[in-house]
XYZ file of C-alpha atoms in Angstrom:
696
model
C -9.472 -43.598 18.047
C -9.840 -47.171 16.892
C -11.969 -46.134 13.950
C -9.197 -43.787 12.818
C -6.493 -46.520 13.198
C -8.686 -48.984 11.443
C -9.167 -46.708 8.423
C -5.432 -45.791 8.353
C -4.316 -49.563 8.198
C -6.981 -50.362 5.783
C -5.853 -47.457 3.750
C -2.250 -48.572 3.526
C -3.416 -51.975 2.594
C -5.451 -50.527 -0.301
C -2.476 -48.409 -1.416
C -0.082 -51.146 -1.435
C -2.566 -53.558 -3.259
C -3.151 -50.649 -5.994
C 0.686 -50.439 -6.289
C 0.894 -54.052 -6.839
C -1.713 -54.202 -9.649
C 0.369 -51.313 -11.375
C 3.690 -52.985 -10.871
C 2.364 -56.501 -12.224
C 0.952 -54.781 -15.122
C 4.192 -52.923 -16.200
C 6.148 -56.351 -15.423
C 3.835 -58.371 -17.815
C 4.278 -55.676 -20.284
C 8.079 -55.587 -20.271
C 8.316 -59.453 -20.124
C 6.013 -59.792 -23.121
C 8.756 -57.686 -25.003
C 11.703 -59.641 -23.579
C 10.809 -62.823 -21.521
C 14.511 -63.187 -20.491
C 14.546 -60.115 -18.300
C 15.173 -60.756 -14.582
C 13.865 -58.340 -12.040
C 15.258 -58.452 -8.650
C 12.594 -58.940 -5.941
C 9.858 -59.351 -8.328
C 9.731 -63.099 -8.433
C 6.715 -63.603 -5.944
C 4.419 -61.213 -7.639
C 1.023 -62.598 -8.198
C -0.501 -62.714 -11.657
C -2.583 -59.596 -12.780
C -6.061 -61.298 -12.202
C -5.007 -62.172 -8.578
C -3.652 -58.725 -7.829
C -6.932 -57.197 -9.038
C -8.878 -59.338 -6.683
C -6.571 -58.487 -3.723
C -7.178 -54.835 -4.663
C -11.136 -55.395 -4.715
C -10.578 -57.057 -1.242
C -8.858 -54.296 0.270
C -11.139 -51.798 -1.192
C -14.121 -53.459 0.584
C -12.330 -53.614 3.997
C -12.050 -49.797 3.860
C -14.369 -48.162 6.386
C -14.280 -44.979 4.187
C -13.023 -43.867 1.033
C -9.420 -44.434 0.333
C -6.958 -41.451 0.338
C -6.269 -42.336 -3.267
C -9.895 -42.234 -4.267
C -10.380 -38.907 -2.506
C -7.506 -37.193 -4.202
C -8.491 -38.553 -7.535
C -12.147 -37.091 -6.750
C -10.942 -33.788 -5.296
C -8.311 -33.201 -8.154
C -10.546 -34.750 -10.941
C -7.846 -37.163 -12.081
C -8.275 -39.196 -15.043
C -7.351 -42.938 -14.923
C -4.132 -42.387 -16.860
C -3.289 -39.289 -14.270
C -4.115 -41.660 -11.309
C -1.621 -44.269 -12.819
C 1.025 -41.715 -13.291
C 0.679 -40.486 -9.512
C 0.896 -44.154 -8.451
C 3.786 -44.572 -10.476
C 5.689 -41.796 -8.556
C 4.321 -42.978 -5.145
C 5.635 -46.432 -6.001
C 9.054 -45.200 -6.526
C 9.168 -43.673 -2.927
C 7.269 -46.549 -1.234
C 8.389 -49.715 -2.930
C 12.074 -50.386 -3.616
C 11.576 -52.916 -6.299
C 9.990 -50.154 -8.675
C 13.578 -48.497 -9.230
C 15.043 -51.647 -10.836
C 11.848 -51.967 -13.137
C 12.105 -48.387 -14.123
C 15.752 -48.903 -15.127
C 14.922 -52.188 -16.951
C 11.872 -50.625 -18.890
C 14.132 -47.522 -19.846
C 17.304 -49.850 -20.818
C 19.510 -47.724 -18.480
C 20.671 -48.607 -14.983
C 21.005 -44.781 -14.341
C 17.630 -44.000 -15.496
C 15.900 -45.887 -12.443
C 13.119 -43.315 -12.041
C 9.709 -42.465 -13.461
C 9.230 -40.062 -16.467
C 6.422 -38.816 -18.657
C 7.982 -40.894 -21.536
C 7.735 -44.108 -19.653
C 4.313 -43.358 -18.492
C 3.128 -42.435 -21.905
C 4.585 -45.492 -23.370
C 3.521 -48.061 -20.982
C 0.210 -46.980 -19.154
C -3.339 -47.486 -20.254
C -5.255 -44.556 -21.649
C -2.316 -42.543 -22.109
C -2.894 -38.640 -23.024
C -0.626 -36.118 -23.853
C -2.922 -33.428 -22.352
C -2.149 -34.883 -18.985
C 1.473 -33.056 -19.314
C -0.191 -29.571 -19.588
C 0.500 -26.999 -17.010
C -3.210 -26.675 -16.601
C -3.770 -30.408 -16.279
C -4.217 -31.651 -12.705
C -1.063 -33.282 -12.118
C 0.956 -29.947 -12.593
C -1.651 -27.466 -11.651
C -2.218 -29.146 -8.539
C 1.493 -29.580 -8.091
C 1.020 -33.266 -7.400
C 4.365 -33.756 -9.187
C 7.607 -32.325 -9.476
C 9.890 -32.517 -12.574
C 13.484 -32.626 -12.111
C 16.247 -31.236 -14.514
C 16.416 -32.964 -17.826
C 16.947 -32.247 -21.670
C 13.307 -32.592 -22.172
C 10.016 -32.422 -20.164
C 9.116 -36.229 -21.262
C 12.645 -37.476 -19.955
C 12.939 -35.315 -17.027
C 12.797 -37.326 -13.541
C 9.366 -37.199 -11.977
C 8.965 -37.042 -8.159
C 5.800 -37.272 -6.031
C 5.192 -34.058 -3.835
C 5.977 -34.967 -0.234
C 2.620 -33.647 1.132
C 0.696 -35.742 -1.592
C 2.545 -38.807 -0.771
C 1.893 -38.360 3.069
C -1.837 -37.778 2.099
C -1.817 -40.899 0.226
C -0.468 -43.007 3.048
C -3.020 -41.334 5.473
C -0.600 -39.157 7.147
C -2.019 -35.637 7.534
C 0.140 -32.498 8.276
C 0.287 -29.201 6.940
C 2.249 -28.712 3.604
C 6.049 -28.021 4.551
C 6.334 -25.334 2.256
C 3.479 -23.487 4.066
C 5.408 -23.520 7.327
C 5.882 -20.118 8.800
C 3.208 -18.619 6.470
C 0.112 -20.442 7.500
C -0.737 -21.470 11.164
C -3.462 -23.458 12.514
C -6.220 -21.841 14.509
C -7.030 -23.638 17.834
C -10.237 -25.623 17.328
C -13.213 -24.976 19.447
C -15.172 -28.090 18.474
C -15.018 -31.192 16.491
C -17.080 -31.374 13.309
C -16.396 -34.735 11.740
C -17.402 -36.615 8.432
C -19.217 -33.412 7.363
C -21.614 -33.524 10.215
C -22.185 -29.942 11.547
C -22.535 -29.025 15.086
C -23.788 -26.164 16.979
C -21.815 -22.908 16.894
C -19.268 -22.748 19.878
C -21.436 -22.154 23.141
C -18.382 -20.428 24.708
C -19.063 -17.362 22.353
C -21.187 -14.626 23.879
C -24.686 -14.597 22.205
C -23.985 -11.675 19.856
C -20.963 -13.536 18.632
C -22.796 -16.835 18.102
C -24.933 -14.883 15.905
C -22.383 -13.637 13.793
C -20.945 -17.153 13.316
C -24.124 -18.611 12.467
C -24.736 -15.764 9.873
C -21.223 -16.628 8.491
C -22.487 -20.386 8.054
C -25.861 -19.577 6.586
C -24.208 -17.040 4.179
C -21.715 -19.741 3.077
C -24.479 -22.058 2.664
C -26.769 -19.889 0.681
C -23.838 -18.813 -1.766
C -22.781 -22.425 -2.380
C -26.391 -23.688 -2.935
C -26.955 -20.735 -5.572
C -23.831 -22.151 -7.306
C -22.167 -18.825 -7.355
C -18.663 -19.832 -6.578
C -16.906 -19.643 -3.413
C -17.822 -16.412 -1.301
C -15.244 -14.290 0.413
C -16.724 -13.579 4.006
C -15.226 -10.719 6.168
C -15.424 -10.088 9.995
C -14.055 -6.592 10.748
C -14.068 -4.137 13.596
C -13.834 -5.217 17.179
C -11.153 -7.295 18.780
C -8.812 -9.762 16.719
C -9.346 -12.509 19.216
C -13.044 -12.202 18.875
C -12.940 -12.181 15.156
C -10.859 -15.284 15.184
C -13.136 -17.090 17.739
C -16.179 -16.228 15.437
C -14.404 -17.464 12.300
C -13.257 -20.612 14.121
C -16.826 -21.313 15.282
C -18.109 -20.822 11.856
C -15.591 -23.253 10.204
C -16.238 -25.961 12.851
C -20.056 -26.084 12.185
C -19.096 -26.209 8.415
C -16.906 -29.133 9.317
C -13.741 -27.299 8.216
C -10.246 -26.889 9.856
C -9.345 -23.344 9.999
C -5.683 -21.955 9.199
C -4.632 -18.282 9.502
C -2.143 -16.321 7.245
C -1.290 -12.590 7.736
C -1.314 -10.294 4.739
C 2.139 -9.062 5.674
C 3.833 -12.441 4.862
C 2.487 -12.561 1.216
C 5.498 -12.287 -1.179
C 5.588 -9.168 -3.451
C 6.058 -10.919 -6.823
C 3.164 -11.915 -8.710
C 4.600 -15.280 -9.666
C 5.266 -16.205 -5.945
C 1.826 -15.166 -5.079
C 0.313 -17.480 -7.485
C 2.460 -20.251 -6.450
C 1.385 -19.680 -2.832
C -2.302 -19.204 -3.638
C -2.428 -22.651 -5.734
C -0.334 -24.162 -2.905
C -2.900 -23.299 -0.325
C -5.788 -24.048 -2.643
C -4.343 -27.623 -2.772
C -3.775 -27.819 0.903
C -7.473 -26.696 1.501
C -8.851 -29.448 -0.653
C -6.710 -31.996 1.015
C -7.192 -31.064 4.650
C -10.779 -29.766 4.208
C -9.732 -26.294 5.448
C -10.676 -22.639 5.361
C -8.282 -19.777 5.585
C -8.613 -16.758 7.998
C -6.771 -13.933 6.154
C -5.412 -11.311 8.607
C -5.340 -8.084 6.867
C -4.547 -5.257 9.303
C -4.482 -1.548 8.247
C -0.759 -1.346 7.332
C -0.950 -4.432 4.797
C -1.902 -3.246 1.337
C 0.010 -0.197 1.342
C 2.379 0.600 -1.401
C 6.132 0.324 -0.631
C 7.061 3.695 0.835
C 10.258 5.638 0.041
C 13.063 4.143 2.099
C 10.798 1.338 3.457
C 11.247 -2.267 3.205
C 9.222 -4.628 0.881
C 5.621 -5.410 1.765
C 2.875 -6.697 -0.233
C 0.840 -4.055 -2.108
C -2.891 -3.959 -2.306
C -2.546 -5.549 -5.689
C -0.789 -8.377 -4.180
C -3.456 -9.035 -1.744
C -6.157 -8.818 -4.192
C -4.180 -11.275 -6.534
C -3.843 -13.710 -3.673
C -7.606 -13.544 -2.703
C -8.750 -14.022 -6.337
C -6.553 -17.052 -7.068
C -6.692 -18.791 -3.934
C -10.052 -20.046 -4.833
C -10.957 -21.813 -1.588
C -12.968 -20.745 1.589
C -11.585 -17.553 2.876
C -12.719 -15.386 5.868
C -11.225 -11.856 6.038
C -10.198 -10.748 9.544
C -9.479 -6.881 9.585
C -9.924 -3.964 11.985
C -11.749 -2.007 9.375
C -13.725 -3.076 6.351
C -11.767 -3.932 3.182
C -12.799 -4.057 -0.358
C -11.582 -5.559 -3.366
C -12.604 -4.398 -7.113
C -13.130 -7.713 -8.565
C -14.314 -9.946 -5.595
C -17.472 -9.555 -3.843
C -17.087 -9.503 0.080
C -19.862 -10.184 2.417
C -18.939 -8.260 5.500
C -19.912 -8.670 9.185
C -19.210 -6.097 11.913
C -17.979 -7.520 15.192
C -18.417 -5.436 18.317
C -17.230 -6.189 21.694
C -19.771 -8.012 24.025
C -22.758 -6.039 25.010
C -22.824 -4.671 28.622
C -25.410 -7.496 29.418
C -23.194 -9.926 28.134
C -19.962 -8.519 29.825
C -21.991 -8.639 33.030
C -22.682 -12.416 32.409
C -19.108 -13.136 31.620
C -18.106 -11.518 35.058
C -20.451 -13.699 36.839
C -19.368 -16.740 35.151
C -15.605 -16.101 35.739
C -16.643 -15.329 39.449
C -18.493 -18.415 39.750
C -21.799 -16.628 40.465
C -24.993 -18.639 39.676
C -28.084 -17.240 38.376
C -29.868 -17.791 41.649
C -27.427 -15.976 43.809
C -28.506 -12.577 44.922
C -26.066 -10.005 46.037
C -27.196 -6.358 44.993
C -23.702 -5.037 46.277
C -21.745 -7.425 44.003
C -24.161 -6.738 41.070
C -23.373 -2.986 41.533
C -19.571 -3.662 41.529
C -19.855 -5.694 38.361
C -22.041 -2.953 36.801
C -19.229 -0.354 37.350
C -16.860 -2.532 36.021
C -18.817 -2.946 32.787
C -19.663 0.607 32.593
C -16.009 1.724 32.677
C -14.270 -1.160 30.903
C -15.232 -2.594 27.747
C -13.719 -5.999 27.787
C -14.213 -9.413 26.005
C -13.960 -12.621 27.422
C -10.191 -13.059 27.335
C -9.532 -9.830 29.184
C -12.207 -10.527 31.808
C -10.695 -13.671 32.480
C -7.056 -12.271 32.736
C -8.324 -9.485 34.724
C -9.983 -11.694 37.240
C -7.083 -14.037 37.397
C -4.508 -11.138 37.969
C -7.039 -9.817 40.795
C -7.091 -13.150 42.317
C -3.492 -13.439 42.317
C -3.360 -10.553 44.766
C -3.701 -10.268 48.408
C -7.264 -8.832 49.178
C -8.008 -8.461 52.819
C -11.362 -6.985 52.534
C -14.260 -6.552 49.939
C -13.202 -2.898 49.408
C -9.723 -4.193 48.608
C -11.140 -6.681 46.310
C -12.992 -4.145 44.467
C -10.061 -2.067 44.092
C -7.635 -4.767 43.060
C -10.194 -5.877 40.456
C -10.593 -2.414 39.223
C -6.834 -1.890 38.643
C -6.384 -5.250 37.162
C -8.995 -4.309 34.395
C -7.086 -1.053 33.939
C -3.857 -3.043 33.305
C -5.775 -5.301 30.783
C -7.039 -2.337 28.878
C -3.543 -0.719 28.638
C -1.476 -2.442 26.038
C -3.339 -0.990 22.913
C -2.961 2.459 24.182
C 0.630 2.363 25.034
C 1.723 2.704 21.469
C -0.731 5.426 20.718
C -0.240 7.877 23.370
C 1.687 8.862 26.377
C 0.440 7.686 29.795
C 0.759 10.066 32.561
C 1.208 8.628 36.380
C -1.177 10.776 38.226
C -0.734 11.587 41.906
C -2.620 15.008 42.153
C -5.539 15.579 44.480
C -8.153 18.242 44.759
C -6.207 19.947 47.391
C -3.539 20.642 44.658
C -5.931 22.590 42.596
C -6.097 26.454 42.983
C -9.152 27.630 40.896
C -12.254 29.893 41.507
C -15.254 28.123 42.816
C -17.131 27.909 39.714
C -14.301 26.062 37.837
C -13.995 23.683 40.817
C -17.701 23.032 40.687
C -17.539 22.159 37.095
C -14.794 19.837 37.501
C -16.547 18.159 40.344
C -19.926 17.667 38.060
C -17.441 16.038 35.345
C -16.005 13.633 38.215
C -19.850 12.862 39.137
C -20.837 12.197 35.769
C -18.186 9.634 35.352
C -18.959 7.986 38.689
C -22.752 7.734 38.201
C -22.797 6.521 34.535
C -23.956 3.092 35.435
C -26.900 4.117 37.147
C -28.040 6.888 34.657
C -27.101 5.001 31.320
C -28.010 1.525 32.564
C -30.460 1.658 35.315
C -32.257 4.764 34.263
C -32.206 3.741 30.548
C -30.365 6.461 28.850
C -28.207 4.054 27.019
C -31.281 2.742 25.332
C -31.584 5.897 23.355
C -28.612 5.315 21.358
C -24.795 5.830 21.784
C -24.303 9.300 20.371
C -24.136 11.936 23.071
C -23.263 9.426 25.800
C -19.518 10.301 25.894
C -18.404 12.895 28.310
C -16.600 15.543 26.607
C -14.777 18.493 28.012
C -12.804 21.511 26.787
C -10.287 23.001 29.199
C -9.317 26.564 27.944
C -6.812 28.920 29.617
C -3.161 30.265 29.108
C -0.391 27.796 29.400
C 0.530 27.034 32.958
C -2.924 27.626 34.367
C -3.682 24.121 35.426
C -5.279 22.305 32.654
C -3.329 19.263 32.735
C -3.120 19.397 36.432
C -7.105 19.316 36.419
C -7.018 16.340 34.196
C -4.579 14.351 36.498
C -6.698 15.245 39.691
C -9.736 13.694 37.679
C -7.783 10.517 36.736
C -6.309 10.123 40.143
C -9.590 10.848 42.067
C -11.446 8.147 39.704
C -8.470 5.645 39.652
C -8.310 5.840 35.856
C -5.416 5.989 33.331
C -4.729 9.390 31.649
C -3.245 9.320 28.279
C -1.912 12.562 26.589
C -2.327 12.770 22.981
C -0.218 15.271 20.969
C -2.483 16.305 18.190
C 0.469 17.626 16.128
C 1.489 13.987 15.572
C -2.056 12.953 14.658
C -2.810 15.581 11.985
C -1.628 14.387 8.521
C -1.452 16.571 5.231
C -2.848 13.770 3.337
C -6.516 13.450 3.089
C -8.365 10.888 5.470
C -5.023 10.172 7.258
C -5.913 12.363 10.092
C -9.444 10.704 10.687
C -7.799 7.286 10.520
C -5.253 8.325 12.938
C -8.155 9.682 15.371
C -9.861 6.428 14.825
C -6.885 4.360 15.910
C -6.574 6.492 19.049
C -10.387 6.029 20.139
C -10.439 2.468 19.082
C -7.493 1.568 21.345
C -8.814 3.444 24.364
C -12.301 2.048 23.915
C -11.639 -1.043 26.010
C -10.498 0.996 29.017
C -12.508 4.018 29.157
C -9.147 5.922 29.867
C -9.192 9.812 30.047
C -7.957 11.117 26.924
C -6.247 14.602 26.914
C -5.809 15.992 23.555
C -3.134 18.666 24.148
C -2.964 21.907 22.233
C -6.253 21.438 20.326
C -5.555 24.578 18.507
C -3.808 22.516 15.884
C -7.139 21.306 14.550
C -9.836 22.985 16.562
C -9.924 26.405 15.035
C -12.815 28.479 13.764
C -14.607 26.923 10.975
C -12.964 27.747 7.870
C -14.730 29.300 4.781
C -14.668 26.607 2.201
C -12.622 27.821 -0.364
C -10.842 24.492 -1.559
C -10.847 20.902 -1.047
C -8.297 21.298 2.013
C -10.774 23.752 3.778
C -13.649 21.252 3.373
C -11.567 18.316 4.707
C -10.189 20.225 7.440
C -13.755 20.764 8.870
C -14.501 17.314 8.215
C -11.510 16.459 10.526
C -12.874 18.451 13.345
C -16.504 16.911 12.927
C -15.010 13.542 13.153
C -13.181 14.333 16.357
C -16.263 15.447 17.782
C -18.395 12.630 16.633
C -15.777 10.066 18.070
C -15.742 12.078 21.336
C -19.533 12.090 21.672
C -19.482 8.269 21.209
C -16.400 7.361 23.518
C -17.494 5.541 26.620
C -14.714 7.464 28.638
C -13.859 11.214 29.246
C -12.182 13.056 26.500
C -10.603 16.506 27.236
C -9.503 19.079 24.475
C -7.167 21.623 25.834
C -6.648 24.893 24.118
C -4.786 28.220 24.939
C -7.062 30.282 22.421
C -10.596 29.783 23.941
C -12.036 32.683 21.330
C -10.704 30.545 18.511
C -13.121 27.828 18.926
C -16.085 27.943 16.722
C -19.454 28.200 18.590
C -20.951 25.483 16.354
C -18.503 22.996 17.635
C -18.758 24.024 21.235
C -22.520 22.932 21.455
C -21.314 19.464 20.976
C -19.022 19.767 24.155
C -20.642 18.792 27.443
C -18.340 20.805 29.717
C -16.259 23.957 29.186
C -13.874 24.915 31.925
C -12.062 28.199 31.770
C -8.769 28.337 33.422
C -8.218 32.042 34.441
C -4.837 33.564 35.143
C -4.212 33.387 38.856
C -5.067 36.359 41.012
C -2.623 37.498 43.929
C -4.542 35.239 46.474
C -4.444 32.347 44.322
C -0.777 32.835 43.828
C -0.290 32.779 47.447
C -2.021 29.386 47.671
C -0.217 28.058 44.871
C 3.146 28.940 46.397
C 2.097 27.545 49.783
C 1.238 24.009 48.205
C 4.173 23.717 45.848
C 6.601 22.584 48.353
C 6.231 19.095 49.777
C 6.139 18.583 53.466
C 9.594 16.924 53.409
C 11.253 19.910 51.826
C 13.724 21.961 54.193
C 12.675 25.852 53.827
C 13.871 28.730 55.561
C 12.467 32.258 55.707
C 9.933 31.988 52.609
C 7.484 34.911 52.429
C 4.665 33.537 50.204
C 2.906 36.758 49.720
C 6.155 38.452 48.393
C 6.593 35.365 46.164
C 2.970 35.896 44.947
C 3.788 39.143 43.523
C 5.508 37.367 40.661
C 2.887 37.863 38.003
C 3.019 34.554 36.509
C 0.880 31.173 36.132
C 1.181 28.021 38.243
C 3.176 26.214 35.639
C 5.955 28.847 35.706
C 5.817 28.747 39.812
C 6.427 24.918 39.481
C 9.475 25.268 37.469
C 10.831 28.078 39.769
C 10.382 26.051 42.980
C 11.832 22.926 41.651
C 14.984 24.694 40.111
C 15.362 26.557 43.366
C 15.288 23.090 45.248
C 18.075 21.774 42.935
C 20.171 24.939 43.728
C 19.556 24.634 47.503
C 20.378 20.917 47.453
C 23.645 21.450 45.529
C 24.659 23.970 48.220
C 23.582 21.861 51.141
C 21.156 24.379 52.196
C 17.516 24.805 52.976
C 15.302 26.408 50.186
C 15.399 30.089 50.753
C 14.340 33.399 48.917
C 17.806 33.703 47.276
C 17.713 30.371 45.595
C 13.984 31.250 44.462
C 15.364 34.617 43.341
C 18.131 32.936 41.113
C 15.471 30.516 39.814
C 13.157 33.236 38.889
C 15.836 34.871 36.955
C 16.385 31.785 34.953
C 12.692 31.246 34.173
C 12.067 34.980 33.185
C 15.154 34.684 30.888
C 13.653 31.684 29.518
C 10.392 33.596 28.754
C 12.353 36.469 27.367
C 10.641 39.018 29.725
C 12.298 41.201 32.185
C 11.933 41.140 36.104
C 10.124 44.179 37.474
C 11.625 45.476 40.548
C 8.510 45.655 42.506
C 8.026 41.921 41.805
C 11.044 40.908 43.751
C 11.275 43.994 46.054
C 12.401 42.736 49.706
C 13.216 39.261 48.628
C 16.791 39.555 50.020
C 17.794 42.098 52.544
C 20.271 44.563 51.437
C 23.991 43.876 52.463
C 23.892 46.743 55.179
C 20.820 45.356 56.616
C 22.274 41.947 56.623
C 25.487 43.088 58.554
């Protein structure tokens, strides 16, 4: 801290001495023309030689190069341009400059610096310094006020530049709200590098090190400034990797979102140049957050957003260290981008993260705890921040036993994995159990096998080594085929409830797009969002996408088959359970079926099955009277329709203040059949209600 204060004090002394040398030279020049002029506050000035000696002493006292020297080097200012910059800085820092400027220009109202004043009174004056491409104006070191001519317009030093000269460092005020600092992970100083942040998992440390080596190699080859890209994975992981690389390179890291770029080309140019100057002054790199929506052209009826051309222009003109962070690889026509894929921590790294947050040392041996951690890692694909959040959330709950601890931790992981999925699909609340399912033994056996596959993945994939053979085929895929209401969704709910997993229902009709490539992109977003939690995905009514393979007659047929293949590929690699449902099992191409691990056919319930369904449909608390389940089972309908009838009958009975009776069920049946546009056959409801004579 003391060295920093010492440099700042010495830097201010040096700046003051440099201003004094400039002021003395100007005063001597004016007095040479008119010795009778009197300048207020300038009577105690030293002569020019003494002022130069004081400047030399101030320079020798500096522990490091002055800010004035640095900005002249970084922006490549000539001696004349340096003097113009000091001229404008003096206007802000020294009150005696204003009357001096007024006297030099022979007008009390013109007490400000101008290019005309500089050209006529500073050594090595050069008209080229006024050019927009010259450093003073290119780097926006100075601002010109209104005036009749460029040379007569007032000059003002930029606020960020003035603060830099005085040793005060902060983000350019014109970048506030657009550019934000990324929290530092380490402290590289004076160009000295340090090891990549050790809080990163080893696989992420390796990526950060690759960023550093690539950057240094390109710079050594003198091929300009490379654009690096970290893509895929979690945005927080990408940011941490970029920060670690920037820290090792001795750079500060700031972030900007592609979404905040202005649409106009001129505004983009000013922003790019502004940031370029900031990057030079603060020795910074830029993390450019480029999500999937940024870069799309303005849609009809939509608001302004940066186009792909705007993003390309900004990245081409910023000309400073940039790391792109994006969920998917991005490309630019005129720029070379070196890309690095970021994955979530490996299974071994996640296990180590769990042990770290739990405070378990390497020497501790607890097989049961190791098994619990392994199950968590097999099910939930979490990074460091989510693991820490899950553990904190679980620790804040009351946990009376080890069993309760495991259950609470499991559910805390579920909560952490949910946010990304909530915007992609509908989460179903599941209470159903095995006893609620009425299916033939074969179908129940297959469902139990699916449950066993999910429960034993840790042993088979990790302990027995099947995961080392590759990720393809490790996903658990299932096709539930059967008529509407036969129990497909209920079976998915039973699996989710039994395994204590979230169930998300995805409507494929909202995923499929008529635009080529959009369907795959939408499917990819669903699987990417679900990957962290291993939730059960239920693709309802897959007939919309999953029909027999079309004969390729045109490009649309070819891309339709590609969409199906892409869905199956993602299902095979998905770490959780993905279920497709269809009402038309015969429409599924056999070539697609071979890539699905389980196929469960849900038959239309027979009479005895319908009796069981009716018996299980009424909760224990529901008051009933005189129900004949065998008579009810004569209705030739599926379980979904039975549920509708029982629920509607319950409301009818509740409204009348009665128990649920056959008469309520008859009325509800009439409503359901009317909805189905089918008549009630007399034999189906015969004997439900006694005839009036018998009742009398």
